[in-house]
């Protein structure tokens, strides 16, 4: 969708902001550009909507060399969100949001209806916030309006320059979450600039890690954290990259162990005999549909009278996770409940349990080492001694 071919930018004073950039952003993909101040991220992004012209190479959007596209026409296809949101102070939030459709000549009623829809999408009630002026909003709300305005004309491409930079960390996290939810619905092709590695790995399908004026690594968050391409990337992503990787690695069914299982309608004593033979001390209790009900201790089941059923003794499960949840959440649940395992469900259906050993294996899987031709034993993990 967006393709950089050997793109370079030298400013008139001789500063080389970027050189030899070649990478591609797929349709519907969210790519974060991350790196220290002055490394060329903003220059890269502003070349896409031709606010800055490259001095070498070319950029294609949807297969078309943008050098030959009228900049105004190009920008209609590209939403742009910046940190200093740049809302018009004397216009209402609704009119600010409707700016681009109005410029495109939409009828007023249609533009406003669209603006209302977009405000709703970014979590602002249009009845409440639409009539307000930008000064009557919090920083986080202004950022949301900035995103709504950029999306109003439904452009396939979105450029975002530190869009959540001007708000405090709590609001920032909230905006990131909302944005991810929205992106999973609208699936824009997004280039997002940030200097914050946490934000980059949290939001990006892929990350471009910038050194000075060039990309040092372009890969998925898991791969950048798991197999940094060089020492520069390793130090940029930080010594705690192992921990960060917990946040970007999802639980997969193949990560799970199958524990002993008891059925709700079984006799407790009979279940205890069977489970003892399997060598367990506890079992997961499922109903007849295979849905999770809870758990049962085997000694407790053995002590129960003849007439007792598993259903009479089963404990409710304190916590479980949906498959696809990040490993970090699993780890957090294990710590919080002082548990050696956590149940994983697909909807209500029980899939298995994640244990610390399996969690560790899943982290190794996440670096996808074999696919990259890296021997598993060569994947560097941050050890306690290194940290
Ligand atoms: N108009 C200009 N003339 C000369 N040099 C410029 C100009 N604009 C940017 N630069 C230089 O180009 C380099 C890249 O700047 P750019 O704004 O792309 O970096 P960045 O990674 O976005 O930085 P930041 O995170 O601080 O915004 C910097 O050294 C900057 O000083």
CSV table of C-alpha atoms and ligand atoms in Angstrom, one decimal:
chain,number,residue,atom,x,y,z
A,1,UNK,CA,0.0,0.0,0.0
A,2,UNK,CA,2.8,2.4,0.9
A,3,UNK,CA,6.2,1.5,-0.6
A,4,UNK,CA,9.5,3.4,-0.1
A,5,UNK,CA,12.1,2.7,-2.7
A,6,UNK,CA,15.6,3.9,-1.8
A,7,UNK,CA,14.2,7.2,-0.4
A,8,UNK,CA,16.5,9.9,0.8
A,9,UNK,CA,16.1,13.5,2.0
A,10,UNK,CA,18.8,16.0,2.2
A,11,UNK,CA,17.7,19.4,3.4
A,12,UNK,CA,19.1,22.5,1.7
A,13,UNK,CA,21.5,23.2,4.5
A,14,UNK,CA,23.1,19.8,3.8
A,15,UNK,CA,21.5,17.8,6.6
A,16,UNK,CA,20.8,14.3,5.5
A,17,UNK,CA,17.6,13.5,7.4
A,18,UNK,CA,17.2,10.0,5.9
A,19,UNK,CA,19.0,7.9,3.3
A,20,UNK,CA,18.3,4.7,1.4
A,21,UNK,CA,14.9,4.0,3.0
A,22,UNK,CA,13.3,0.9,1.5
A,23,UNK,CA,10.3,-0.7,3.2
A,24,UNK,CA,6.7,-1.5,2.6
A,25,UNK,CA,3.5,-1.0,4.6
A,26,UNK,CA,0.8,-3.5,3.7
A,27,UNK,CA,-2.8,-2.6,3.3
A,28,UNK,CA,-4.5,-2.4,6.7
A,29,UNK,CA,-1.2,-2.7,8.5
A,30,UNK,CA,-0.2,-0.4,11.3
A,31,UNK,CA,3.5,0.3,11.3
A,32,UNK,CA,5.2,2.3,14.0
A,33,UNK,CA,8.4,4.4,13.3
A,34,UNK,CA,10.4,4.5,16.5
A,35,UNK,CA,13.8,6.0,17.3
A,36,UNK,CA,15.5,8.8,19.2
A,37,UNK,CA,14.9,12.5,18.5
A,38,UNK,CA,16.2,13.7,15.1
A,39,UNK,CA,16.6,10.3,13.5
A,40,UNK,CA,14.3,11.2,10.6
A,41,UNK,CA,10.9,9.7,11.6
A,42,UNK,CA,8.8,12.8,10.9
A,43,UNK,CA,10.7,13.5,7.7
A,44,UNK,CA,9.8,10.0,6.6
A,45,UNK,CA,6.2,10.4,7.3
A,46,UNK,CA,5.8,13.9,5.8
A,47,UNK,CA,7.2,12.7,2.6
A,48,UNK,CA,4.1,10.4,2.2
A,49,UNK,CA,1.7,13.3,2.0
A,50,UNK,CA,4.2,15.5,0.2
A,51,UNK,CA,4.6,18.1,2.9
A,52,UNK,CA,8.3,17.3,2.4
A,53,UNK,CA,9.7,16.2,-1.0
A,54,UNK,CA,12.3,13.5,-1.1
A,55,UNK,CA,15.6,14.3,-2.8
A,56,UNK,CA,16.1,10.8,-4.0
A,57,UNK,CA,14.2,7.6,-4.5
A,58,UNK,CA,10.4,7.3,-4.8
A,59,UNK,CA,7.3,6.6,-2.7
A,60,UNK,CA,4.4,4.6,-4.1
A,61,UNK,CA,0.9,4.7,-2.5
A,62,UNK,CA,-1.4,2.0,-3.8
A,63,UNK,CA,1.1,1.4,-6.7
A,64,UNK,CA,1.2,5.0,-7.8
A,65,UNK,CA,4.3,7.1,-7.6
A,66,UNK,CA,3.2,10.0,-5.5
A,67,UNK,CA,5.6,12.5,-7.2
A,68,UNK,CA,3.1,12.5,-10.1
A,69,UNK,CA,0.0,12.9,-8.0
A,70,UNK,CA,-1.4,16.3,-7.3
A,71,UNK,CA,-0.6,16.9,-3.6
A,72,UNK,CA,-4.1,18.2,-2.7
A,73,UNK,CA,-5.6,15.1,-4.4
A,74,UNK,CA,-3.1,12.9,-2.6
A,75,UNK,CA,-3.9,14.4,0.8
A,76,UNK,CA,-7.6,13.5,0.4
A,77,UNK,CA,-6.6,9.9,0.6
A,78,UNK,CA,-4.4,10.4,3.6
A,79,UNK,CA,-5.6,11.4,7.1
A,80,UNK,CA,-3.0,13.2,9.2
A,81,UNK,CA,-2.9,13.4,13.0
A,82,UNK,CA,-0.3,15.5,14.8
A,83,UNK,CA,0.6,15.9,18.4
A,84,UNK,CA,-0.5,19.6,18.6
A,85,UNK,CA,-3.9,18.6,17.3
A,86,UNK,CA,-4.4,21.9,15.5
A,87,UNK,CA,-8.1,22.2,16.0
A,88,UNK,CA,-9.7,25.5,15.0
A,89,UNK,CA,-10.4,27.3,18.3
A,90,UNK,CA,-13.4,29.2,17.1
A,91,UNK,CA,-15.2,26.2,15.6
A,92,UNK,CA,-17.2,23.7,17.5
A,93,UNK,CA,-15.9,20.1,17.9
A,94,UNK,CA,-18.5,19.0,15.4
A,95,UNK,CA,-17.5,21.5,12.8
A,96,UNK,CA,-13.8,20.7,13.4
A,97,UNK,CA,-14.5,17.1,12.8
A,98,UNK,CA,-16.4,17.8,9.6
A,99,UNK,CA,-13.6,20.0,8.2
A,100,UNK,CA,-12.3,17.6,5.6
A,101,UNK,CA,-15.7,16.4,4.3
A,102,UNK,CA,-16.7,20.1,4.1
A,103,UNK,CA,-13.5,20.9,2.1
A,104,UNK,CA,-14.4,18.0,-0.2
A,105,UNK,CA,-17.7,19.7,-0.9
A,106,UNK,CA,-20.0,17.3,1.0
A,107,UNK,CA,-23.5,18.7,1.8
A,108,UNK,CA,-23.5,20.2,5.3
A,109,UNK,CA,-26.0,17.7,6.7
A,110,UNK,CA,-24.0,14.7,5.4
A,111,UNK,CA,-20.7,16.1,6.7
A,112,UNK,CA,-22.2,16.7,10.1
A,113,UNK,CA,-23.8,13.3,10.2
A,114,UNK,CA,-20.4,11.8,9.4
A,115,UNK,CA,-18.7,13.9,12.0
A,116,UNK,CA,-21.2,12.7,14.6
A,117,UNK,CA,-20.5,9.1,13.6
A,118,UNK,CA,-16.8,9.6,14.0
A,119,UNK,CA,-17.0,11.3,17.3
A,120,UNK,CA,-19.0,8.4,18.5
A,121,UNK,CA,-16.3,6.0,17.1
A,122,UNK,CA,-13.5,7.7,19.1
A,123,UNK,CA,-15.6,7.6,22.3
A,124,UNK,CA,-17.0,11.1,22.5
A,125,UNK,CA,-20.8,11.5,22.7
A,126,UNK,CA,-21.6,13.9,19.8
A,127,UNK,CA,-24.6,15.4,21.7
A,128,UNK,CA,-22.3,16.3,24.6
A,129,UNK,CA,-19.1,17.2,22.9
A,130,UNK,CA,-20.2,18.2,19.4
A,131,UNK,CA,-21.3,21.7,20.4
A,132,UNK,CA,-18.3,22.5,22.6
A,133,UNK,CA,-15.2,24.4,21.6
A,134,UNK,CA,-11.7,22.9,21.7
A,135,UNK,CA,-10.8,24.9,24.8
A,136,UNK,CA,-13.6,23.1,26.7
A,137,UNK,CA,-12.0,19.7,26.2
A,138,UNK,CA,-9.3,17.9,28.1
A,139,UNK,CA,-6.0,17.1,26.3
A,140,UNK,CA,-7.1,13.5,25.8
A,141,UNK,CA,-10.4,14.5,24.3
A,142,UNK,CA,-8.7,16.9,22.0
A,143,UNK,CA,-6.5,14.1,20.7
A,144,UNK,CA,-9.6,12.0,20.1
A,145,UNK,CA,-11.1,14.8,18.0
A,146,UNK,CA,-7.9,15.0,16.1
A,147,UNK,CA,-8.2,11.3,15.2
A,148,UNK,CA,-11.9,11.6,14.4
A,149,UNK,CA,-11.2,14.6,12.1
A,150,UNK,CA,-8.4,12.6,10.3
A,151,UNK,CA,-10.8,9.7,9.7
A,152,UNK,CA,-13.8,11.8,8.7
A,153,UNK,CA,-13.4,11.5,4.9
A,154,UNK,CA,-12.6,7.8,5.3
A,155,UNK,CA,-9.1,7.9,3.9
A,156,UNK,CA,-7.4,4.6,3.3
A,157,UNK,CA,-4.1,5.8,4.8
A,158,UNK,CA,-3.5,7.5,8.1
A,159,UNK,CA,-0.3,9.3,9.2
A,160,UNK,CA,0.1,9.9,12.9
A,161,UNK,CA,2.9,11.9,14.4
A,162,UNK,CA,3.2,11.3,18.1
A,163,UNK,CA,-0.6,11.3,18.3
A,164,UNK,CA,-0.7,10.4,22.0
A,165,UNK,CA,2.4,12.3,23.0
A,166,UNK,CA,0.8,15.3,24.7
A,167,UNK,CA,-1.2,13.5,27.4
A,168,UNK,CA,-0.3,11.9,30.7
A,169,UNK,CA,0.6,8.2,30.8
A,170,UNK,CA,-2.8,7.0,32.1
A,171,UNK,CA,-4.8,8.8,29.4
A,172,UNK,CA,-2.2,7.8,26.9
A,173,UNK,CA,-2.7,4.1,27.6
A,174,UNK,CA,-6.4,4.6,27.4
A,175,UNK,CA,-6.2,6.4,24.0
A,176,UNK,CA,-3.9,3.6,22.7
A,177,UNK,CA,-6.4,1.0,23.7
A,178,UNK,CA,-9.2,2.8,22.1
A,179,UNK,CA,-7.2,3.4,19.0
A,180,UNK,CA,-6.4,-0.3,18.7
A,181,UNK,CA,-10.0,-1.2,19.1
A,182,UNK,CA,-11.0,1.3,16.5
A,183,UNK,CA,-8.2,0.2,14.1
A,184,UNK,CA,-9.4,-3.4,14.3
A,185,UNK,CA,-12.8,-2.2,13.0
A,186,UNK,CA,-11.6,0.3,10.4
A,187,UNK,CA,-8.3,-1.3,9.3
A,188,UNK,CA,-6.6,1.7,7.9
A,189,UNK,CA,-3.0,1.6,6.6
A,190,UNK,CA,-1.3,3.5,9.3
A,191,UNK,CA,2.2,5.0,9.8
A,192,UNK,CA,2.6,6.1,13.3
A,193,UNK,CA,5.7,8.0,14.6
A,194,UNK,CA,6.7,7.7,18.3
A,195,UNK,CA,9.9,7.9,20.3
A,196,UNK,CA,8.4,5.6,22.9
A,197,UNK,CA,9.4,1.9,22.4
A,198,UNK,CA,6.5,0.7,24.6
A,199,UNK,CA,4.0,2.5,22.4
A,200,UNK,CA,5.7,1.2,19.3
A,201,UNK,CA,5.5,-2.5,20.3
A,202,UNK,CA,2.0,-2.1,21.8
A,203,UNK,CA,0.5,-0.5,18.6
A,204,UNK,CA,2.6,-1.8,15.7
A,205,UNK,CA,1.9,-4.8,13.6
A,206,UNK,CA,5.4,-4.1,12.5
A,207,UNK,CA,8.0,-1.7,13.9
A,208,UNK,CA,10.7,0.3,12.0
A,209,UNK,CA,13.5,1.0,14.5
A,210,UNK,CA,15.4,4.0,13.3
A,211,UNK,CA,19.1,4.7,13.9
A,212,UNK,CA,20.4,7.9,12.5
A,213,UNK,CA,18.6,8.5,9.2
A,214,UNK,CA,18.0,4.9,8.5
A,215,UNK,CA,16.1,1.8,9.6
A,216,UNK,CA,18.1,-0.6,11.7
A,217,UNK,CA,15.4,-3.2,11.9
A,218,UNK,CA,11.9,-3.6,10.4
A,219,UNK,CA,10.0,-6.5,11.9
A,220,UNK,CA,7.2,-7.6,14.2
A,221,UNK,CA,7.3,-6.4,17.8
A,222,UNK,CA,8.0,-10.0,18.9
A,223,UNK,CA,10.9,-10.4,16.6
A,224,UNK,CA,12.4,-6.9,17.3
A,225,UNK,CA,12.3,-7.7,21.0
A,226,UNK,CA,13.3,-11.3,20.7
A,227,UNK,CA,16.0,-11.1,18.1
A,228,UNK,CA,17.3,-7.5,17.9
A,229,UNK,CA,19.2,-7.1,14.6
A,230,UNK,CA,22.2,-5.5,16.2
A,231,UNK,CA,23.5,-4.0,19.5
A,232,UNK,CA,22.0,-0.6,18.7
A,233,UNK,CA,18.5,-2.1,18.4
A,234,UNK,CA,19.1,-4.3,21.5
A,235,UNK,CA,20.1,-1.3,23.6
A,236,UNK,CA,17.3,0.9,22.1
A,237,UNK,CA,14.6,-1.6,23.0
A,238,UNK,CA,16.0,-1.9,26.5
A,239,UNK,CA,17.4,-4.5,28.9
A,240,UNK,CA,13.9,-5.5,29.9
A,241,UNK,CA,12.9,-6.5,26.4
A,242,UNK,CA,12.1,-10.0,27.6
A,243,UNK,CA,9.4,-8.5,29.8
A,244,UNK,CA,8.2,-6.3,27.0
A,245,UNK,CA,7.8,-9.4,24.9
A,246,UNK,CA,5.4,-10.9,27.3
A,247,UNK,CA,3.0,-8.0,26.3
A,248,UNK,CA,3.2,-8.7,22.6
A,249,UNK,CA,3.1,-12.5,22.6
A,250,UNK,CA,-0.4,-14.0,22.5
A,251,UNK,CA,-1.4,-17.3,24.1
A,252,UNK,CA,-1.9,-20.0,21.4
A,253,UNK,CA,-3.7,-23.3,21.8
A,254,UNK,CA,-0.5,-25.2,21.2
A,255,UNK,CA,1.0,-23.5,24.3
A,256,UNK,CA,-1.4,-25.3,26.6
A,257,UNK,CA,-1.2,-28.4,28.7
A,258,UNK,CA,-4.1,-30.7,29.2
A,259,UNK,CA,-4.6,-31.2,33.0
A,260,UNK,CA,-6.7,-34.0,34.6
A,261,UNK,CA,-10.4,-33.3,34.0
A,262,UNK,CA,-13.5,-34.2,36.0
A,263,UNK,CA,-17.1,-33.9,34.8
A,264,UNK,CA,-19.8,-32.1,36.8
A,265,UNK,CA,-22.2,-35.1,36.9
A,266,UNK,CA,-19.5,-37.7,37.8
A,267,UNK,CA,-19.5,-39.3,41.3
A,268,UNK,CA,-16.8,-37.5,43.3
A,269,UNK,CA,-15.3,-40.8,44.7
A,270,UNK,CA,-15.1,-42.4,41.3
A,271,UNK,CA,-13.5,-39.3,39.8
A,272,UNK,CA,-11.0,-39.3,42.7
A,273,UNK,CA,-10.0,-42.9,42.0
A,274,UNK,CA,-9.5,-42.2,38.3
A,275,UNK,CA,-7.6,-39.0,38.8
A,276,UNK,CA,-5.3,-40.6,41.4
A,277,UNK,CA,-4.3,-43.1,38.7
A,278,UNK,CA,-3.4,-40.2,36.5
A,279,UNK,CA,-1.2,-38.9,39.3
A,280,UNK,CA,-2.8,-35.5,39.8
A,281,UNK,CA,-3.8,-33.6,43.0
A,282,UNK,CA,-6.5,-31.5,41.4
A,283,UNK,CA,-8.6,-31.5,38.3
A,284,UNK,CA,-10.4,-29.0,36.1
A,285,UNK,CA,-14.2,-29.5,36.2
A,286,UNK,CA,-16.0,-29.2,32.9
A,287,UNK,CA,-19.7,-29.4,32.1
A,288,UNK,CA,-21.2,-31.7,29.5
A,289,UNK,CA,-20.5,-29.2,26.7
A,290,UNK,CA,-16.8,-29.0,27.6
A,291,UNK,CA,-17.2,-25.5,29.1
A,292,UNK,CA,-15.2,-24.6,32.2
A,293,UNK,CA,-17.0,-24.9,35.5
A,294,UNK,CA,-14.2,-24.8,38.1
A,295,UNK,CA,-11.7,-27.1,39.8
A,296,UNK,CA,-11.7,-29.8,42.4
A,297,UNK,CA,-9.1,-31.1,44.8
A,298,UNK,CA,-8.6,-34.9,44.5
A,299,UNK,CA,-8.2,-35.6,48.2
A,300,UNK,CA,-11.3,-33.6,48.9
A,301,UNK,CA,-13.2,-35.7,46.3
A,302,UNK,CA,-11.9,-38.9,47.8
A,303,UNK,CA,-13.1,-38.0,51.2
A,304,UNK,CA,-16.6,-37.2,50.0
A,305,UNK,CA,-19.4,-39.6,50.7
A,306,UNK,CA,-20.7,-42.1,48.2
A,307,UNK,CA,-23.6,-40.0,47.0
A,308,UNK,CA,-21.5,-36.8,46.3
A,309,UNK,CA,-21.1,-35.6,42.8
A,310,UNK,CA,-18.2,-33.5,41.5
A,311,UNK,CA,-20.8,-30.7,41.1
A,312,UNK,CA,-21.3,-30.6,44.9
A,313,UNK,CA,-17.6,-30.1,45.6
A,314,UNK,CA,-16.3,-28.1,42.7
A,315,UNK,CA,-14.8,-24.7,43.4
A,316,UNK,CA,-15.4,-21.8,41.1
A,317,UNK,CA,-12.4,-20.8,39.0
A,318,UNK,CA,-11.0,-17.5,40.3
A,319,UNK,CA,-9.5,-16.4,37.0
A,320,UNK,CA,-9.1,-17.5,33.5
A,321,UNK,CA,-8.0,-16.0,30.2
A,322,UNK,CA,-9.2,-16.0,26.6
A,323,UNK,CA,-7.0,-17.6,24.1
A,324,UNK,CA,-5.1,-14.8,22.3
A,325,UNK,CA,-4.6,-12.8,25.5
A,326,UNK,CA,-1.0,-11.6,26.0
A,327,UNK,CA,1.4,-13.8,28.0
A,328,UNK,CA,1.8,-10.8,30.3
A,329,UNK,CA,-1.7,-11.1,31.4
A,330,UNK,CA,-1.3,-14.8,32.1
A,331,UNK,CA,1.8,-14.1,34.2
A,332,UNK,CA,0.0,-11.4,36.1
A,333,UNK,CA,-2.9,-13.7,36.9
A,334,UNK,CA,-0.5,-16.4,38.1
A,335,UNK,CA,1.2,-14.0,40.4
A,336,UNK,CA,-2.0,-12.4,41.7
A,337,UNK,CA,-3.6,-15.8,42.5
A,338,UNK,CA,-0.3,-17.4,43.5
A,339,UNK,CA,-1.2,-20.1,41.1
A,340,UNK,CA,1.0,-22.5,39.1
A,341,UNK,CA,-1.3,-22.5,36.1
A,342,UNK,CA,-4.2,-20.5,34.6
A,343,UNK,CA,-7.1,-21.9,32.5
A,344,UNK,CA,-7.5,-20.7,29.0
A,345,UNK,CA,-10.8,-20.6,27.2
A,346,UNK,CA,-12.1,-20.1,23.7
A,347,UNK,CA,-15.4,-18.4,24.5
A,348,UNK,CA,-16.7,-20.6,27.3
A,349,UNK,CA,-15.0,-23.7,26.0
A,350,UNK,CA,-12.0,-24.9,28.0
A,351,UNK,CA,-8.9,-25.3,25.9
A,352,UNK,CA,-6.2,-26.2,28.5
A,353,UNK,CA,-4.0,-24.6,31.1
A,354,UNK,CA,-0.9,-22.4,30.8
A,355,UNK,CA,1.9,-23.2,33.2
A,356,UNK,CA,5.2,-21.2,33.8
A,357,UNK,CA,7.1,-23.8,31.8
A,358,UNK,CA,4.7,-23.4,28.8
A,359,UNK,CA,4.8,-19.7,29.2
A,360,UNK,CA,8.6,-19.8,28.8
A,361,UNK,CA,8.3,-22.0,25.8
A,362,UNK,CA,5.7,-19.6,24.2
A,363,UNK,CA,8.2,-16.8,24.6
A,364,UNK,CA,10.8,-18.8,22.7
A,365,UNK,CA,8.2,-19.6,20.0
A,366,UNK,CA,7.4,-15.9,19.7
A,367,UNK,CA,10.8,-15.0,18.4
A,368,UNK,CA,10.1,-17.5,15.6
A,369,UNK,CA,13.8,-18.2,15.7
A,370,UNK,CA,13.8,-21.2,13.3
A,371,UNK,CA,11.9,-19.3,10.6
A,372,UNK,CA,14.7,-16.7,10.7
A,373,UNK,CA,17.4,-19.2,10.5
A,374,UNK,CA,18.6,-18.5,14.0
A,375,UNK,CA,19.3,-21.6,16.2
A,376,UNK,CA,17.0,-21.6,19.2
A,377,UNK,CA,19.9,-21.8,21.6
A,378,UNK,CA,21.3,-18.6,20.0
A,379,UNK,CA,18.2,-16.6,20.9
A,380,UNK,CA,19.5,-14.3,23.6
A,381,UNK,CA,17.4,-14.0,26.7
A,382,UNK,CA,18.0,-11.3,29.3
A,383,UNK,CA,19.2,-13.2,32.3
A,384,UNK,CA,18.9,-12.0,35.9
A,385,UNK,CA,22.7,-11.4,35.8
A,386,UNK,CA,22.4,-9.1,32.8
A,387,UNK,CA,19.5,-7.1,34.1
B,1,LIG,N1,13.9,22.0,7.4
B,1,LIG,C1,15.0,21.4,7.8
B,1,LIG,N2,16.2,21.9,7.4
B,1,LIG,C2,17.3,21.2,7.9
B,1,LIG,N3,17.3,20.1,8.6
B,1,LIG,C3,16.1,19.7,9.0
B,1,LIG,C4,14.9,20.3,8.6
B,1,LIG,N4,13.9,19.5,9.2
B,1,LIG,C5,14.5,18.6,9.9
B,1,LIG,N5,15.8,18.6,9.8
B,1,LIG,C6,16.8,17.7,10.4
B,1,LIG,O1,16.6,16.4,9.9
B,1,LIG,C7,16.8,15.4,10.9
B,1,LIG,C8,15.6,14.5,11.0
B,1,LIG,O2,14.5,15.3,11.5
B,1,LIG,P1,13.1,14.7,11.8
B,1,LIG,O3,12.2,15.8,12.2
B,1,LIG,O4,12.6,13.9,10.7
B,1,LIG,O5,13.4,13.8,13.1
B,1,LIG,P2,12.5,13.0,14.1
B,1,LIG,O6,13.0,11.6,14.2
B,1,LIG,O7,11.1,13.1,13.7
B,1,LIG,O8,12.8,13.8,15.4
B,1,LIG,P3,11.8,14.1,16.7
B,1,LIG,O9,11.5,12.8,17.3
B,1,LIG,O10,12.7,15.0,17.5
B,1,LIG,O11,10.6,14.8,16.1
B,1,LIG,C9,17.2,16.2,12.1
B,1,LIG,O12,18.6,16.2,12.2
B,1,LIG,C10,16.6,17.6,11.9
B,1,LIG,O13,17.4,18.5,12.6
